Coordinates of C-alpha atoms in Angstrom, one line a residue:
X1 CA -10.1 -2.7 28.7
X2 CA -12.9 -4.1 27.0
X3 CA -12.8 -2.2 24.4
X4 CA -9.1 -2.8 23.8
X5 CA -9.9 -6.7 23.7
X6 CA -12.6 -6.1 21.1
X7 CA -10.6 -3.9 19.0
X8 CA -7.5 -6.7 19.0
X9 CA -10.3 -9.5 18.3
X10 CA -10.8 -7.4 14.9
X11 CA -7.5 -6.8 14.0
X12 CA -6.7 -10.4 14.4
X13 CA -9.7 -11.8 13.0
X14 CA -9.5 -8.9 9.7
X15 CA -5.3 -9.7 9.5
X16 CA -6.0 -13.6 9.6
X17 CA -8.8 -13.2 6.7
X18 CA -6.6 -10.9 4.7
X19 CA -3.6 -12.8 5.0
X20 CA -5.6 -15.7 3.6
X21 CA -6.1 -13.5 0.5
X22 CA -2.3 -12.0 0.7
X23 CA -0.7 -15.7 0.6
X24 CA -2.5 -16.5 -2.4
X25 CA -1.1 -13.2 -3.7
X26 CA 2.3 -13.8 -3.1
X27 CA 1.8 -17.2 -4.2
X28 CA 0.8 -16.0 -7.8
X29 CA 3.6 -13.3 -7.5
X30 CA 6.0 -16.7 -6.8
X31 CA 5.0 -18.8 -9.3
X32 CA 5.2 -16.1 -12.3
X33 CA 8.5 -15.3 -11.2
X34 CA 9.8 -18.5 -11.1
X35 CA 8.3 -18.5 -14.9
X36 CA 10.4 -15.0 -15.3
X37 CA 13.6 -17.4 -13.8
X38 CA 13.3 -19.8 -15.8
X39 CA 12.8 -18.4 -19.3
X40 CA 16.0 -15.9 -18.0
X41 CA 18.3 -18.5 -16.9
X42 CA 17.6 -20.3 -20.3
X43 CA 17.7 -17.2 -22.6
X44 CA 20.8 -16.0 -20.3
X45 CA 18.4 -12.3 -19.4
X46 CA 18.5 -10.9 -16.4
X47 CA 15.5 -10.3 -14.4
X48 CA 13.7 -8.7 -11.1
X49 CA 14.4 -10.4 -7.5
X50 CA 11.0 -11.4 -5.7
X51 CA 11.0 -8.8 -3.7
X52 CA 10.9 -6.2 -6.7
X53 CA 8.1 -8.3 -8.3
X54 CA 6.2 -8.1 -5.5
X55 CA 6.9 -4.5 -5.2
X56 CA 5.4 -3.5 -8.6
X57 CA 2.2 -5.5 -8.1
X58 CA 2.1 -4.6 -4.0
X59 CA 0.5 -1.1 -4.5
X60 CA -2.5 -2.3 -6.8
X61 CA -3.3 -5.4 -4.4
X62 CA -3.7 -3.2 -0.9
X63 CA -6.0 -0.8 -3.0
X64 CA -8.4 -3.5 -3.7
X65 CA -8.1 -5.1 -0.4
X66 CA -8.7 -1.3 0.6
X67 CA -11.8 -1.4 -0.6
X68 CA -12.9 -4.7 0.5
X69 CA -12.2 -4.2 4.0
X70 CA -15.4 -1.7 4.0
X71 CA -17.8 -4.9 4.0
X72 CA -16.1 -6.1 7.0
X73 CA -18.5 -3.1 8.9
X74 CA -21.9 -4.3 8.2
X75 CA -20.5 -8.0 9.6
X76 CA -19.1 -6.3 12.9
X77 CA -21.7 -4.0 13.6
X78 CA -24.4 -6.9 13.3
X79 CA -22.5 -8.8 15.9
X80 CA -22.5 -6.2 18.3
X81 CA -19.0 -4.2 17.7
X82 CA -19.1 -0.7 18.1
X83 CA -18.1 1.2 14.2
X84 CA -14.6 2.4 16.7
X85 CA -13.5 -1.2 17.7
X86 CA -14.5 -1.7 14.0
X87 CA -12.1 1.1 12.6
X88 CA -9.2 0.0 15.3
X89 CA -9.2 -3.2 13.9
X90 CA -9.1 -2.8 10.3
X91 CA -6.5 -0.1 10.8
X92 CA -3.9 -2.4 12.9
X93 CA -4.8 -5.1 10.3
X94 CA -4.2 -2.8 7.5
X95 CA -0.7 -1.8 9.6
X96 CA -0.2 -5.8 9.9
X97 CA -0.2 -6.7 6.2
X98 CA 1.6 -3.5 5.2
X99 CA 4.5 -4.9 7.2
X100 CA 4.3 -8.4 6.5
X101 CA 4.7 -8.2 3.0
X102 CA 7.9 -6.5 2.3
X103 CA 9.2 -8.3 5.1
X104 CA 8.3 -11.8 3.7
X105 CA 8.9 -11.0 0.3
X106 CA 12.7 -9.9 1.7
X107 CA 13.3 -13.1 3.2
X108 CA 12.3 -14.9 0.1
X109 CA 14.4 -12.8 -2.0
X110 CA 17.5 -13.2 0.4
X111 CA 16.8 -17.2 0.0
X112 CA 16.7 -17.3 -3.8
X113 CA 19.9 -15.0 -3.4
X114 CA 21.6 -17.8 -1.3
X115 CA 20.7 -21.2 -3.1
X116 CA 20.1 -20.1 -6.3
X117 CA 22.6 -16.7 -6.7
X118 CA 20.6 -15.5 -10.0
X119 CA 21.4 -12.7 -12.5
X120 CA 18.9 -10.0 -11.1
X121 CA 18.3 -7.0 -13.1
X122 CA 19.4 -3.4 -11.5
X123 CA 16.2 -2.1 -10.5
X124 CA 15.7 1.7 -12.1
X125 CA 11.6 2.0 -10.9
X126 CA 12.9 5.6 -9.6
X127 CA 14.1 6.9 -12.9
X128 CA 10.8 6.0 -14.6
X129 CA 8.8 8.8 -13.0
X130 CA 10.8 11.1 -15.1
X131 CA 9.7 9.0 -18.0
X132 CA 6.0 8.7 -17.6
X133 CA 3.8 11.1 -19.9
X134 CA 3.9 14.7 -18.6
X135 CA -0.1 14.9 -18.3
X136 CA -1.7 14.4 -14.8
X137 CA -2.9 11.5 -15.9
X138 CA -0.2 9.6 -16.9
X139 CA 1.2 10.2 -14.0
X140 CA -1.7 8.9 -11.8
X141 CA -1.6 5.8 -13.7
X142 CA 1.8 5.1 -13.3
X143 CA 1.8 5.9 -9.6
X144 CA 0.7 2.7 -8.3
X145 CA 3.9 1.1 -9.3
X146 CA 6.3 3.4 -9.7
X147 CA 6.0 4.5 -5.9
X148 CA 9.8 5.6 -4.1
X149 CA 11.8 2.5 -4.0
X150 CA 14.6 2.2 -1.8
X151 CA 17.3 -0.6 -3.2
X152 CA 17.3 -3.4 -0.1
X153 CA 20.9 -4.2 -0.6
X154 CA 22.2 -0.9 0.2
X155 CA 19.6 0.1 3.2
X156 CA 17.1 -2.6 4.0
X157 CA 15.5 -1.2 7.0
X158 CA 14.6 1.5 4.7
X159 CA 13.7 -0.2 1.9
X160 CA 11.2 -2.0 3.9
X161 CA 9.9 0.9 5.9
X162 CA 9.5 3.0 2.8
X163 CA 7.7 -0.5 1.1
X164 CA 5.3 -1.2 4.0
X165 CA 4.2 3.1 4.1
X166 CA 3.4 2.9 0.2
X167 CA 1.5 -0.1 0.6
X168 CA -0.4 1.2 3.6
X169 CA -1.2 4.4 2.1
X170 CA -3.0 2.3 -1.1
X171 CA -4.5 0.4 1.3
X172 CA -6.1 3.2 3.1
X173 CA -6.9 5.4 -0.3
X174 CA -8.9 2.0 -1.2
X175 CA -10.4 2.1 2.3
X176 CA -11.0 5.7 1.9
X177 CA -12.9 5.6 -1.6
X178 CA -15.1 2.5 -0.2
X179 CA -16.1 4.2 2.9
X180 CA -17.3 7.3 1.0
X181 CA -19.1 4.8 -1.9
X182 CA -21.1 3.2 0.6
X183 CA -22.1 6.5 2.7
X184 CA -22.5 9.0 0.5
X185 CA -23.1 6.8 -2.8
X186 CA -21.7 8.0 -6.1
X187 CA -21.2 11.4 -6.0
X188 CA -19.3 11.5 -2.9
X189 CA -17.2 8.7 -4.1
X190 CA -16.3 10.5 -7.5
X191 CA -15.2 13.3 -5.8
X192 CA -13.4 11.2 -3.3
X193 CA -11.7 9.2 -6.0
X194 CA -10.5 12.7 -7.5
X195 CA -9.2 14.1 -4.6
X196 CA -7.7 10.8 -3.2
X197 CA -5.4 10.2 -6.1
X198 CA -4.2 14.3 -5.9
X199 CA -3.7 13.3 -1.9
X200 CA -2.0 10.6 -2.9
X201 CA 0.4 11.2 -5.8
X202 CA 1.4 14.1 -3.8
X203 CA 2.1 12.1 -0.6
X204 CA 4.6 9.9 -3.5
X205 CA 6.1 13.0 -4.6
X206 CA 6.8 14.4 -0.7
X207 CA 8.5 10.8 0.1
X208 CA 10.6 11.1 -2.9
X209 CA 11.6 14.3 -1.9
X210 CA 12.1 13.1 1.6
X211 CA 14.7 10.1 0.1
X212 CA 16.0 12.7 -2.4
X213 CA 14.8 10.8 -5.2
X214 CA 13.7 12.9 -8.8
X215 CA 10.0 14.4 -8.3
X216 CA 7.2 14.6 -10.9
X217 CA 7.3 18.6 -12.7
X218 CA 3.6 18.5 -11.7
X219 CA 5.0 18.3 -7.8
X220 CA 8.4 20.0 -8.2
X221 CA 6.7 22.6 -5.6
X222 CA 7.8 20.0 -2.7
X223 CA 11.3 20.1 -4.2
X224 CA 11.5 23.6 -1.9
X225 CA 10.1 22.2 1.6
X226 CA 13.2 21.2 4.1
X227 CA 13.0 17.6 4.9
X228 CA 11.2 18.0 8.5
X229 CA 8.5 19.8 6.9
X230 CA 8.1 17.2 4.3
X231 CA 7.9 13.8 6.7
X232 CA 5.3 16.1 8.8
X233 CA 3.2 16.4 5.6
X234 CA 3.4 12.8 4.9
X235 CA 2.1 12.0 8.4
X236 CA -0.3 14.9 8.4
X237 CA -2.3 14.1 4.9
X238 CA -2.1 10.5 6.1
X239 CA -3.5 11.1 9.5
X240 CA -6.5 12.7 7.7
X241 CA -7.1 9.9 4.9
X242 CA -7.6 7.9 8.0
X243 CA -9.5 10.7 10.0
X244 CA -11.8 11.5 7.2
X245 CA -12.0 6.9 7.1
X246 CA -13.5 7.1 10.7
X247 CA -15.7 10.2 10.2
X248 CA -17.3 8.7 7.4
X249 CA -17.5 4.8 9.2
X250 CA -19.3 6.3 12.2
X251 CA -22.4 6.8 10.5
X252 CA -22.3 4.5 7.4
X253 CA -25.9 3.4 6.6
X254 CA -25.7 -0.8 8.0
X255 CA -26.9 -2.9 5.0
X256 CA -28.7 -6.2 7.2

């Protein structure tokens, strides 16, 4: 029971801290999209909703806070939390912010919709994947914001589950690539960074599938798995992002 207590002391503490960060996030995502109203209401454009904008830039911000969330260790384990409350914590934080941001950025979206009933752009972020340059790079460039988008005015419980699971899987990626930086120094974290964004990009091409959305050629493998088969992939290559994230937590070198 203890343990439980500790564990929900981190998360809370780690949510509240990164919330601090994600408010001035979505603050900056406001402002410039208020600038993006603006200059289209007086040029007569069309332009993104808030919750698309936030959508685009959503993937890059939970990898960096990713990888800040790895410093949060050395703190905890010098005030006596055990490296398992530790990894509890940050992962129902991580499962906090994931949530909270598509749903805030819905709500904020459905409130410029009422008052201000804008001319907002039809957004085609699926079709781009079939766009993007046909080398494995391009494609791992473009894949922090052109991840599966599900339109929220046609299915918004989807659209925001399919939001918060691309932002948590950044998040943890982030997490993952710190984690492996600060145990087994650069090597390991080169190779981690590698083989994260292959884990990754091919998790993005299993959703798509999943939502029947078009697939990358360099992925058009997943285009032949039945739909069960896929969401157990997804959760499976997940589970071990975050597996491989405690692994390497429980014996992280403690910087004092």
């Amino acid at each position: 029971m203890k343990q439980n207590r500790t564990s929900l002391k981190v998360a809370f503490d780690m949510l509240w801290t990164q919330w601090t960060w994600t408010f001035g996030f979505l603050g900056i995502v406001l402002l410039i999209h208020i600038f993006n109203m603006v200059r289209g209401a007086i040029q007569g454009n069309e332009f993104d909703n808030y919750y698309n904008s936030v959508f685009v830039a959503g993937n890059i911000y939970m990898f960096v806070i990713g990888i800040i969330s790895i410093y949060f260790l050395s703190y905890y384990v010098e005030n006596g939390v055990t490296r398992k409350n530790y990894f509890t914590g940050a992962f129902l934080a991580a499962v906090g912010i994931a949530i909270t941001i598509p749903v805030v950025s819905f709500l904020v979206s459905m409130v410029e919709q009422l008052f201000f009933n804008p001319s907002f752009r039809v957004m085609e972020i699926n079709s781009v994947v079939t766009d993007i340059d046909d080398s494995i790079i391009g494609y791992l460039i473009g894949s922090f914001v052109v991840s599966p988008y599900v339109d929220p005015t046609a299915h918004w419980l989807l659209s925001l589950a399919i939001f918060s699971l691309n932002l948590f899987i950044y998040y943890i990626f982030g997490w993952l690539i710190s984690a492996t930086f600060n145990r087994f120094r650069t090597i390991g974290g080169l190779a981690t960074i590698v083989i994260g964004l292959i884990v990754v990009i091919f998790l993005d091409a299993c959703i798509r599938h999943a939502l029947q959305l078009p697939t990358p050629m360099w992925f058009s493998l997943v285009d032949f798995f039945s739909t069960p088969l896929t969401v157990f992939i997804i959760l499976f290559l997940t589970g071990c992002m975050l597996l491989a994230i405690r692994l390497i937590t429980s014996r992280a070198p403690i910087k004092i």
